[in-house]
Coordinates of C-alpha atoms in Angstrom, one line a residue:
X19 CA -29.9 -51.2 43.1
X20 CA -27.5 -48.8 41.4
X21 CA -27.2 -51.1 38.3
X22 CA -31.0 -51.5 38.1
X23 CA -31.4 -47.7 38.2
X24 CA -28.8 -47.1 35.5
X25 CA -31.0 -48.0 32.4
X26 CA -33.7 -45.6 33.7
X27 CA -31.1 -42.9 34.1
X28 CA -29.8 -43.3 30.5
X29 CA -33.4 -43.3 29.2
X30 CA -34.1 -40.0 31.0
X31 CA -30.9 -38.4 29.7
X32 CA -31.7 -39.5 26.2
X33 CA -35.2 -38.1 26.5
X34 CA -34.0 -34.7 27.7
X35 CA -31.4 -34.6 24.9
X36 CA -34.0 -35.3 22.2
X37 CA -36.3 -32.7 23.8
X38 CA -33.6 -30.0 23.7
X39 CA -32.7 -30.8 20.1
X40 CA -36.4 -30.6 19.1
X41 CA -36.8 -27.2 20.9
X42 CA -33.6 -25.9 19.2
X43 CA -34.8 -26.8 15.7
X44 CA -38.2 -25.3 16.4
X45 CA -36.8 -22.0 17.6
X46 CA -34.4 -21.9 14.6
X47 CA -37.3 -22.2 12.1
X48 CA -39.3 -19.7 14.0
X49 CA -36.4 -17.2 14.0
X50 CA -36.1 -17.6 10.2
X51 CA -39.8 -16.9 9.7
X52 CA -39.6 -13.9 12.0
X53 CA -36.7 -12.3 10.1
X54 CA -38.4 -12.9 6.8
X55 CA -41.8 -11.5 7.9
X56 CA -40.3 -8.5 9.8
X57 CA -38.1 -7.2 7.0
X58 CA -40.2 -8.3 4.1
X59 CA -37.0 -9.6 2.5
X60 CA -36.4 -12.4 0.1
X61 CA -33.1 -14.3 -0.2
X62 CA -31.9 -15.4 -3.6
X63 CA -29.9 -18.5 -4.0
X64 CA -28.2 -17.3 -7.1
X65 CA -24.5 -16.2 -6.9
X66 CA -23.7 -12.5 -7.0
X67 CA -22.3 -12.1 -10.5
X68 CA -24.7 -14.4 -12.4
X69 CA -27.8 -12.8 -10.8
X70 CA -26.9 -9.1 -10.3
X71 CA -25.0 -8.3 -13.5
X72 CA -28.1 -8.5 -15.6
X73 CA -30.4 -6.6 -13.2
X74 CA -31.0 -2.9 -12.7
X75 CA -29.4 -1.8 -9.4
X76 CA -28.7 1.8 -10.4
X77 CA -31.3 3.1 -7.9
X78 CA -30.5 0.8 -5.0
X79 CA -28.3 1.2 -2.0
X80 CA -25.8 -1.7 -1.9
X81 CA -24.8 -2.9 1.5
X82 CA -21.9 -5.3 1.1
X83 CA -19.5 -7.3 3.3
X84 CA -16.0 -6.0 2.3
X85 CA -14.2 -9.3 3.0
X86 CA -17.0 -11.4 1.5
X87 CA -17.9 -9.6 -1.7
X88 CA -15.1 -7.3 -2.6
X89 CA -11.7 -8.9 -1.7
X90 CA -10.6 -12.0 -3.5
X91 CA -8.7 -13.5 -0.6
X92 CA -10.6 -14.9 2.4
X93 CA -7.6 -14.3 4.8
X94 CA -7.1 -11.0 6.6
X95 CA -3.8 -12.0 8.2
X96 CA -1.6 -10.1 5.7
X97 CA -3.3 -6.8 6.5
X98 CA -2.8 -7.2 10.3
X99 CA 0.8 -8.3 9.6
X100 CA 1.3 -5.0 7.7
X101 CA 0.0 -3.1 10.7
X102 CA 2.3 -5.0 13.1
X103 CA 5.4 -4.6 10.9
X104 CA 4.9 -1.0 9.7
X105 CA 3.1 0.6 12.7
X106 CA 4.7 -1.5 15.3
X107 CA 8.1 -3.2 15.1
X108 CA 9.9 -6.3 13.8
X109 CA 9.3 -7.9 17.2
X110 CA 5.6 -7.3 17.1
X111 CA 5.4 -8.8 13.6
X112 CA 7.3 -11.8 14.9
X113 CA 4.9 -12.3 17.7
X114 CA 2.0 -12.2 15.3
X115 CA 3.8 -14.7 13.0
X116 CA 4.4 -17.1 15.9
X117 CA 0.6 -17.0 16.8
X118 CA -0.4 -17.6 13.1
X119 CA -1.0 -21.4 13.6
X120 CA -3.4 -20.6 16.5
X121 CA -5.2 -18.1 14.4
X122 CA -6.2 -20.7 11.8
X123 CA -7.5 -23.0 14.5
X124 CA -9.8 -20.7 16.5
X125 CA -13.0 -19.2 15.1
X126 CA -12.9 -16.2 12.9
X127 CA -14.0 -13.5 15.4
X128 CA -11.6 -14.7 18.1
X129 CA -8.7 -14.7 15.7
X130 CA -9.4 -11.1 14.7
X131 CA -9.5 -10.1 18.4
X132 CA -6.1 -11.7 19.0
X133 CA -4.6 -9.9 16.0
X134 CA -6.1 -6.6 17.0
X135 CA -4.5 -7.0 20.5
X136 CA -1.1 -7.9 19.1
X137 CA -1.1 -5.2 16.4
X138 CA -2.7 -2.2 18.1
X139 CA -1.9 -2.4 21.8
X140 CA 0.2 0.6 22.7
X141 CA 0.1 2.3 19.3
X142 CA -0.5 6.0 19.4
X143 CA -3.8 6.9 17.8
X144 CA -2.8 10.2 16.2
X145 CA 0.4 8.7 14.8
X146 CA -1.3 5.8 13.1
X147 CA -1.1 6.3 9.3
X148 CA -0.7 2.8 8.0
X149 CA -4.4 2.7 7.0
X150 CA -3.8 5.6 4.6
X151 CA -0.2 5.1 3.5
X152 CA 0.4 1.3 3.4
X153 CA -2.7 -0.7 3.4
X154 CA -4.5 0.8 0.3
X155 CA -2.0 -0.7 -2.1
X156 CA -2.4 -4.2 -0.8
X157 CA -6.2 -3.9 -0.5
X158 CA -6.4 -2.7 -4.1
X159 CA -4.3 -5.6 -5.4
X160 CA -6.8 -7.9 -3.8
X161 CA -10.0 -6.4 -5.2
X162 CA -12.0 -8.7 -7.5
X163 CA -12.9 -7.1 -10.9
X164 CA -16.3 -8.8 -11.1
X165 CA -17.3 -7.8 -7.6
X166 CA -16.2 -4.2 -8.1
X167 CA -18.1 -3.9 -11.3
X168 CA -21.4 -4.8 -9.5
X169 CA -20.7 -2.4 -6.7
X170 CA -19.9 0.5 -9.0
X171 CA -23.4 0.3 -10.5
X172 CA -25.2 1.0 -7.3
X173 CA -26.7 4.4 -6.4
X174 CA -25.2 4.4 -2.9
X175 CA -22.6 2.0 -1.6
X176 CA -22.2 1.0 2.1
X177 CA -19.3 -1.2 3.1
X178 CA -19.5 -3.3 6.3
X179 CA -16.2 -4.8 7.5
X180 CA -15.2 -7.0 10.4
X181 CA -11.8 -5.2 10.4
X182 CA -11.1 -2.0 12.5
X183 CA -12.4 1.2 10.8
X184 CA -8.9 2.7 10.8
X185 CA -7.7 -0.1 8.5
X186 CA -10.3 0.0 5.8
X187 CA -11.8 3.5 5.8
X188 CA -9.2 5.3 3.6
X189 CA -9.0 2.5 1.1
X190 CA -12.8 2.3 0.6
X191 CA -13.6 6.0 0.7
X192 CA -10.6 7.5 -1.0
X193 CA -9.7 4.9 -3.6
X194 CA -13.0 3.0 -4.4
X195 CA -15.3 6.0 -3.7
X196 CA -17.5 4.0 -1.3
X197 CA -20.1 6.4 0.3
X198 CA -20.2 5.0 3.8
X199 CA -17.9 2.6 5.7
X200 CA -18.8 0.8 8.9
X201 CA -15.9 -1.1 10.6
X202 CA -15.2 -2.0 14.2
X203 CA -14.2 0.9 16.4
X204 CA -11.1 0.5 18.6
X205 CA -11.0 1.5 22.2
X206 CA -8.6 4.2 23.1
X207 CA -7.1 5.3 26.5
X208 CA -4.9 8.3 26.9
X209 CA -4.5 8.7 23.2
X210 CA -3.3 5.1 22.7
X211 CA -5.0 2.0 21.4
X212 CA -5.6 -0.6 24.0
X213 CA -6.0 -3.5 21.6
X214 CA -9.8 -4.0 22.1
X215 CA -12.8 -3.5 19.8
X216 CA -16.2 -2.1 20.4
X217 CA -19.1 -4.6 20.2
X218 CA -21.0 -5.3 16.9
X219 CA -24.0 -3.3 18.2
X220 CA -22.0 -0.2 17.5
X221 CA -22.0 -1.0 13.8
X222 CA -25.7 -1.9 13.8
X223 CA -26.7 1.3 15.5
X224 CA -24.6 3.4 13.0
X225 CA -26.2 1.7 10.0
X226 CA -29.7 2.1 11.5
X227 CA -29.0 5.8 11.9
X228 CA -28.0 6.1 8.3
X229 CA -31.1 4.3 7.0
X230 CA -33.4 6.4 9.2
X231 CA -32.2 9.5 7.2
X232 CA -33.1 7.8 3.9
X233 CA -36.6 7.7 2.5
X234 CA -37.9 4.8 0.3
X235 CA -34.5 3.2 0.2
X236 CA -34.2 -0.2 -1.4
X237 CA -31.3 -2.1 0.0
X238 CA -29.6 -5.0 -1.8
X239 CA -27.4 -7.1 0.4
X240 CA -24.5 -8.6 -1.6
X241 CA -23.6 -11.2 1.0
X242 CA -25.9 -13.4 3.1
X243 CA -23.3 -13.6 5.9
X244 CA -23.4 -9.8 6.1
X245 CA -27.2 -9.9 6.6
X246 CA -27.0 -12.6 9.3
X247 CA -24.1 -10.9 11.1
X248 CA -25.3 -7.4 11.4
X249 CA -29.1 -7.4 10.7
X250 CA -30.8 -9.9 12.9
X251 CA -34.4 -9.6 14.1
X252 CA -35.3 -6.0 14.8
X253 CA -31.9 -4.4 14.1
X254 CA -33.5 -2.4 11.2
X255 CA -36.7 -0.8 12.4
X256 CA -38.2 0.4 9.1
X257 CA -40.0 -2.7 7.9
X258 CA -41.4 -1.0 4.7
X259 CA -38.0 -1.3 3.0
X260 CA -37.5 -4.3 0.8
X261 CA -34.3 -6.3 1.0
X262 CA -32.7 -8.6 -1.5
X263 CA -29.9 -10.9 -0.4
X264 CA -27.3 -12.4 -2.8
X265 CA -24.7 -15.0 -2.0
X266 CA -21.1 -15.0 -3.2
X267 CA -19.6 -18.5 -3.2
X268 CA -15.9 -19.1 -2.5
X269 CA -15.8 -21.1 -5.7
X270 CA -16.9 -18.0 -7.7
X271 CA -14.4 -15.7 -5.9
X272 CA -11.5 -18.0 -6.9
X273 CA -12.4 -17.3 -10.6
X274 CA -12.4 -13.5 -10.1
X275 CA -9.8 -11.5 -11.9
X276 CA -7.7 -8.8 -10.2
X277 CA -9.0 -5.2 -10.7
X278 CA -6.6 -3.6 -13.2
X279 CA -4.8 -0.5 -12.2
X280 CA -6.3 1.4 -15.1
X281 CA -9.7 0.9 -13.6
X282 CA -9.0 2.3 -10.1
X283 CA -11.4 5.1 -9.4
X284 CA -8.5 7.0 -8.0
X285 CA -4.9 6.2 -9.1
X286 CA -2.5 4.9 -6.5
X287 CA 0.5 7.2 -6.9
X288 CA 2.0 7.2 -3.4
X289 CA 2.4 4.5 -0.9
X290 CA 4.7 3.8 2.0
X291 CA 6.0 0.9 4.0
X292 CA 9.1 -1.3 3.9
X293 CA 7.6 -4.7 2.8
X294 CA 7.6 -5.2 -0.9
X295 CA 5.6 -8.5 -0.8
X296 CA 2.2 -9.6 0.4
X297 CA 2.9 -10.9 4.0
X298 CA 1.3 -14.3 4.0
X299 CA 2.5 -16.7 6.7
X300 CA 4.8 -18.6 4.4
X301 CA 6.3 -15.4 3.0
X302 CA 6.9 -14.1 6.4
X303 CA 8.6 -17.4 7.4
X304 CA 11.0 -16.9 4.5
X305 CA 11.6 -13.3 5.4
X306 CA 12.4 -14.1 9.1
X307 CA 14.8 -16.8 8.0
X308 CA 16.5 -14.5 5.5
X309 CA 16.7 -11.4 7.9
X310 CA 19.8 -12.3 9.9
X311 CA 21.7 -13.1 6.7
X312 CA 20.5 -10.0 5.0
X313 CA 21.9 -7.7 7.7
X314 CA 25.4 -9.2 7.3
X315 CA 25.1 -9.1 3.5
X316 CA 24.0 -5.5 3.5
X317 CA 27.0 -4.5 5.7
X318 CA 29.4 -6.4 3.3
X319 CA 27.9 -4.7 0.2
X320 CA 28.2 -1.2 1.8
X321 CA 31.8 -1.8 2.9
X322 CA 32.7 -3.0 -0.6
X323 CA 31.0 0.0 -2.3
X324 CA 32.7 2.5 0.1
X325 CA 36.3 1.2 0.2
X326 CA 37.1 -0.5 -3.1
X327 CA 37.8 1.1 -6.5
X328 CA 35.3 0.6 -9.2
X329 CA 37.4 -2.0 -11.0
X330 CA 37.2 -4.2 -7.9
X331 CA 33.9 -3.2 -6.3
X332 CA 31.7 -3.7 -9.4
X333 CA 32.5 -7.5 -9.9
X334 CA 32.4 -8.1 -6.2
X335 CA 29.0 -6.5 -5.8
X336 CA 27.7 -8.4 -8.8
X337 CA 28.9 -11.6 -7.1
X338 CA 26.9 -10.7 -4.0
X339 CA 23.7 -10.5 -6.0
X340 CA 23.4 -6.8 -7.0
X341 CA 22.3 -6.3 -10.6
X342 CA 22.9 -3.3 -12.8
X343 CA 21.7 -3.0 -16.4
X344 CA 23.0 -0.2 -18.6
X345 CA 21.7 0.9 -22.0
X346 CA 22.5 3.6 -24.6
X347 CA 25.4 5.3 -22.9
X348 CA 26.8 6.8 -26.1
X349 CA 25.2 10.2 -25.3
X350 CA 27.4 10.4 -22.2
X351 CA 30.6 10.5 -24.3
X352 CA 29.2 13.3 -26.6
X353 CA 28.2 15.5 -23.6
X354 CA 31.5 15.1 -22.0
X355 CA 33.6 16.4 -24.9
X356 CA 31.4 19.5 -25.4
X357 CA 30.8 20.4 -21.8
X358 CA 34.5 20.3 -21.1
X359 CA 35.0 23.1 -23.6
X360 CA 33.0 25.3 -21.2
X361 CA 35.1 24.0 -18.3
X362 CA 32.1 22.3 -16.8
X363 CA 31.2 18.7 -16.0
X364 CA 28.3 16.8 -17.4
X365 CA 24.8 17.4 -16.0
X366 CA 22.8 14.2 -15.6
X367 CA 19.1 14.7 -14.9
X368 CA 17.2 11.5 -13.7
X369 CA 14.0 10.5 -12.1
X370 CA 14.3 9.5 -8.4
X371 CA 13.9 5.9 -7.3
X372 CA 16.1 5.5 -4.2
X373 CA 19.0 7.4 -2.5
X374 CA 21.4 5.1 -4.4
X375 CA 20.5 6.6 -7.8
X376 CA 23.8 8.7 -8.1
X377 CA 25.8 5.8 -6.8
X378 CA 24.5 3.4 -9.5
X379 CA 25.3 6.1 -12.2
X380 CA 28.8 6.3 -10.8
X381 CA 29.1 2.5 -11.0
X382 CA 27.7 2.4 -14.5
X383 CA 30.1 5.0 -15.9
X384 CA 32.9 4.1 -13.6
X385 CA 33.6 7.6 -12.6
X386 CA 32.7 9.7 -9.5
X387 CA 29.8 12.2 -9.5
X388 CA 28.6 15.0 -7.3
X389 CA 25.0 14.6 -6.1
X390 CA 22.8 17.4 -5.0
X391 CA 19.9 16.5 -2.6
X392 CA 17.1 18.4 -1.0
X393 CA 17.2 16.4 2.3
X394 CA 19.5 13.6 3.4
X395 CA 20.1 12.0 6.7
X396 CA 23.5 12.6 8.3
X397 CA 24.2 8.8 8.3
X398 CA 23.6 8.6 4.5
X399 CA 26.0 11.5 4.0
X400 CA 28.7 9.9 6.1
X401 CA 28.4 6.5 4.3
X402 CA 28.1 7.9 0.7
X403 CA 31.2 7.1 -1.4
X404 CA 30.5 10.1 -3.6
X405 CA 30.2 13.8 -2.7
X406 CA 26.8 15.0 -1.7
X407 CA 25.7 18.6 -1.4
X408 CA 22.5 19.8 0.3
X409 CA 20.2 22.3 -1.4
X410 CA 18.4 25.0 0.5
X411 CA 15.2 25.4 -1.6
X412 CA 16.3 29.0 -2.2
X413 CA 16.3 29.3 -6.0
X414 CA 19.1 31.8 -6.4
X415 CA 21.4 30.2 -3.8
X416 CA 20.8 26.7 -5.1
X417 CA 21.5 27.8 -8.7
X418 CA 24.9 29.3 -7.7
X419 CA 25.7 26.2 -5.7
X420 CA 24.9 23.8 -8.5
X421 CA 26.8 25.9 -11.1
X422 CA 29.8 25.8 -8.8
X423 CA 29.6 22.0 -8.5
X424 CA 29.4 21.7 -12.2
X425 CA 32.7 23.5 -12.6
X426 CA 34.2 20.9 -10.3
X427 CA 33.0 17.8 -12.1
X428 CA 30.0 15.8 -13.2
X429 CA 26.7 16.6 -11.5
X430 CA 23.6 14.4 -10.8
X431 CA 20.3 16.0 -10.0
X432 CA 16.8 14.5 -9.4
X433 CA 14.4 17.3 -10.1
X434 CA 11.4 15.4 -8.6
X435 CA 13.0 16.1 -5.2
X436 CA 11.7 12.8 -3.8
X437 CA 11.2 9.2 -4.7
X438 CA 8.2 7.6 -6.3
X439 CA 7.7 3.8 -6.4
X440 CA 4.8 3.6 -8.8
X441 CA 4.9 4.2 -12.6
X442 CA 4.4 8.0 -12.2
X443 CA 6.8 10.9 -12.4
X444 CA 6.4 13.9 -10.1
X445 CA 6.7 17.5 -11.4
X446 CA 10.3 18.4 -12.4
X447 CA 11.8 21.5 -10.8
X448 CA 13.1 23.5 -13.8
X449 CA 16.2 25.0 -12.1
X450 CA 18.6 22.6 -13.8
X451 CA 17.6 23.8 -17.2
X452 CA 19.5 27.1 -16.7
X453 CA 22.8 25.5 -15.7
X454 CA 24.0 23.7 -18.9
X455 CA 23.5 23.6 -22.6
X456 CA 24.1 19.9 -22.7
X457 CA 21.9 17.8 -20.4
X458 CA 21.8 14.0 -20.4
X459 CA 18.4 12.6 -19.2
X460 CA 18.6 9.3 -17.4
X461 CA 15.7 6.9 -16.9
X462 CA 16.1 4.8 -13.7
X463 CA 14.0 1.9 -12.6
X464 CA 14.4 -0.6 -9.7
X465 CA 13.1 -3.9 -8.7
X466 CA 13.2 -5.4 -5.1
X467 CA 11.6 -8.6 -3.9
X468 CA 11.6 -8.1 -0.1
X469 CA 12.3 -4.6 1.2
X470 CA 11.7 -1.1 -0.2
X471 CA 14.7 1.1 0.1
X472 CA 12.6 4.3 0.5
X473 CA 10.3 5.6 3.2
X474 CA 8.2 8.7 3.9
X475 CA 7.3 8.1 7.5
X476 CA 10.1 5.9 8.8
X477 CA 13.9 6.3 9.4
X478 CA 15.5 7.5 6.2
X479 CA 18.9 6.6 7.5
X480 CA 18.0 3.0 7.0
X481 CA 17.0 3.4 3.3
X482 CA 20.4 2.2 1.8
X483 CA 20.6 -0.7 4.3
X484 CA 17.1 -1.9 3.5
X485 CA 17.7 -1.8 -0.2
X486 CA 21.0 -3.7 0.2
X487 CA 19.2 -6.3 2.3
X488 CA 17.2 -7.6 -0.7
X489 CA 18.6 -10.9 -2.1
X490 CA 19.0 -9.6 -5.7
X491 CA 18.0 -6.0 -6.1
X492 CA 18.0 -4.7 -9.7
X493 CA 18.8 -1.3 -11.2
X494 CA 18.1 -0.4 -14.8
X495 CA 19.9 2.7 -16.0
X496 CA 18.9 4.1 -19.5
X497 CA 20.7 7.1 -20.9
X498 CA 18.7 9.2 -23.3
X499 CA 19.7 11.6 -26.1
X500 CA 21.0 15.0 -25.0
X501 CA 18.7 18.0 -24.5
X502 CA 19.8 21.6 -24.8
X503 CA 19.3 23.9 -21.8
X504 CA 18.4 27.6 -21.8
X505 CA 21.7 29.3 -20.8
X506 CA 22.2 32.9 -21.9
X507 CA 24.7 32.0 -24.6
X508 CA 22.7 29.5 -26.7
X509 CA 19.1 29.7 -25.5
X510 CA 16.2 29.8 -27.8
X511 CA 13.9 32.8 -27.2
X512 CA 10.9 30.6 -27.6
X513 CA 12.0 27.9 -25.2
X514 CA 11.7 28.4 -21.4
X515 CA 13.1 26.4 -18.6
X516 CA 9.7 25.0 -17.9
X517 CA 9.6 23.7 -21.5
X518 CA 12.9 21.9 -21.0
X519 CA 11.9 20.4 -17.7
X520 CA 8.6 19.2 -19.1
X521 CA 10.3 17.8 -22.2
X522 CA 12.8 15.8 -20.2
X523 CA 10.1 14.6 -17.8
X524 CA 8.0 13.3 -20.7
X525 CA 11.0 11.6 -22.4
X526 CA 11.9 9.7 -19.2
X527 CA 8.2 8.8 -18.6
X528 CA 7.9 7.5 -22.1
X529 CA 11.0 5.3 -21.7
X530 CA 9.8 3.9 -18.4
X531 CA 6.2 3.6 -19.6
X532 CA 5.1 5.8 -16.8
X533 CA 2.7 8.7 -16.5
X534 CA 3.6 12.4 -15.8
X535 CA 1.9 14.2 -13.0
X536 CA 1.9 17.7 -11.5
X537 CA 2.3 16.4 -8.0
X538 CA 5.3 17.5 -5.9
X539 CA 7.4 16.4 -3.0
X540 CA 5.2 18.3 -0.7
X541 CA 2.1 16.5 -1.9
X542 CA 3.7 13.1 -1.3
X543 CA 4.8 13.8 2.3
X544 CA 1.5 15.5 3.2
X545 CA -0.4 12.4 2.0
X546 CA 1.9 9.7 3.5
X547 CA 3.5 11.3 6.6
X548 CA 1.5 14.4 7.4
X549 CA 4.5 16.7 7.0
X550 CA 6.4 18.4 4.3
X551 CA 9.3 16.0 4.2
X552 CA 12.1 17.8 6.0
X553 CA 14.7 15.5 7.5
X554 CA 15.9 16.7 11.0

């Protein structure tokens, strides 16, 4: 009886399956017709660049998917890794790295939810600054030139992102001049992120509110996935607005060029963070494998630099991978002979790359220096193999202190007052111009492959250690021709201390192929850390 009934059961199951498939296809077609009729929109099968570059979109509002139509890379893992490493800890970054194989298996939305939980859980909302200090640099280096050219021609630009709002808002608004940014909001409890996101409806409602304020707006969607994800059925109530949808193919994105730095709407002068590379999964694997060895190597390098004389420490440090390139040090000999007649040491004025600037000058010339600093951690003072003197930011008191130090030996000063990683020079404080008639400008440049040896928001006592943890850090030291100061004995009546400072700044900038700015130490720390940069 059972075996006789089995064929009828199979036929019934097969009949139900076919019926369900037919109903599903019918509803899918009906849904497409409903969307098309409701919005009055028409989808274009052409790719973004080939179809939009020749059309007039200057009077249209462009709604675009940030990850689909602006960024060249299709992976958002590196940006979450930056949040985990910079805002969290090394342990949090390692957890995210361990979960990376799983993230590539599950669907896109679930992977983002996992990364949000790992990266944001327990992070204080008011202390989160990675979105404005670290992420913009990496986002900008991933922007496609062709996609950005199209967006820049729109009347109003609206960016929609699947990433949390706190990660993308500063990058899009401040650096790319996007008018409105809609990302996922994060849930907060007691002032801390709980690692959960609000639903998509939150984005839809915010965009609807924006469009309700606009009259006769023509919206051009630059990514079909963006339309399907956020604008289904009756999400947009104003049916009299026409919509055009363009598709960006992955093949086309692979051919996009990187947006040149010269075309940034706002130049990237300041950025923070320790990682000097884009943290893709394979790069992070290399970093985690290197990390234990780098700690040991950093300790060895520091011990050698502190304890050994220059004749022994220099070749030993070179053997460990440290690189130092000197050029044009003839001017240092001239300045030494003339300054000694005034019973003063030589005054070296350099741009500021890391806390190790004076130390590398000492290694290059094989003689000790006295370094003046505006703020230095107690740990760095203890470990420094050369004498360091703190300045007070009181002009008269600092001038007397620096003049006293010059009478004791060679003096190094960094008039910028803080470090700058990008090819820009901050405003030079002119106090040094009144201390000596014979000033030697020094152009410094560094290259690191793994860790930055500077920070604005992190622990500054770790700066020398992080720099020494790089496999082969490089320092370039270029001595320029002497510049006369404005002391009372030989000063030119038509030359001021500001003229001397600006002249030296421009010479160093020209040597380094950098750009002079009027920004100061205070500007940098207010942007990156929300304080004026005092080290407690």
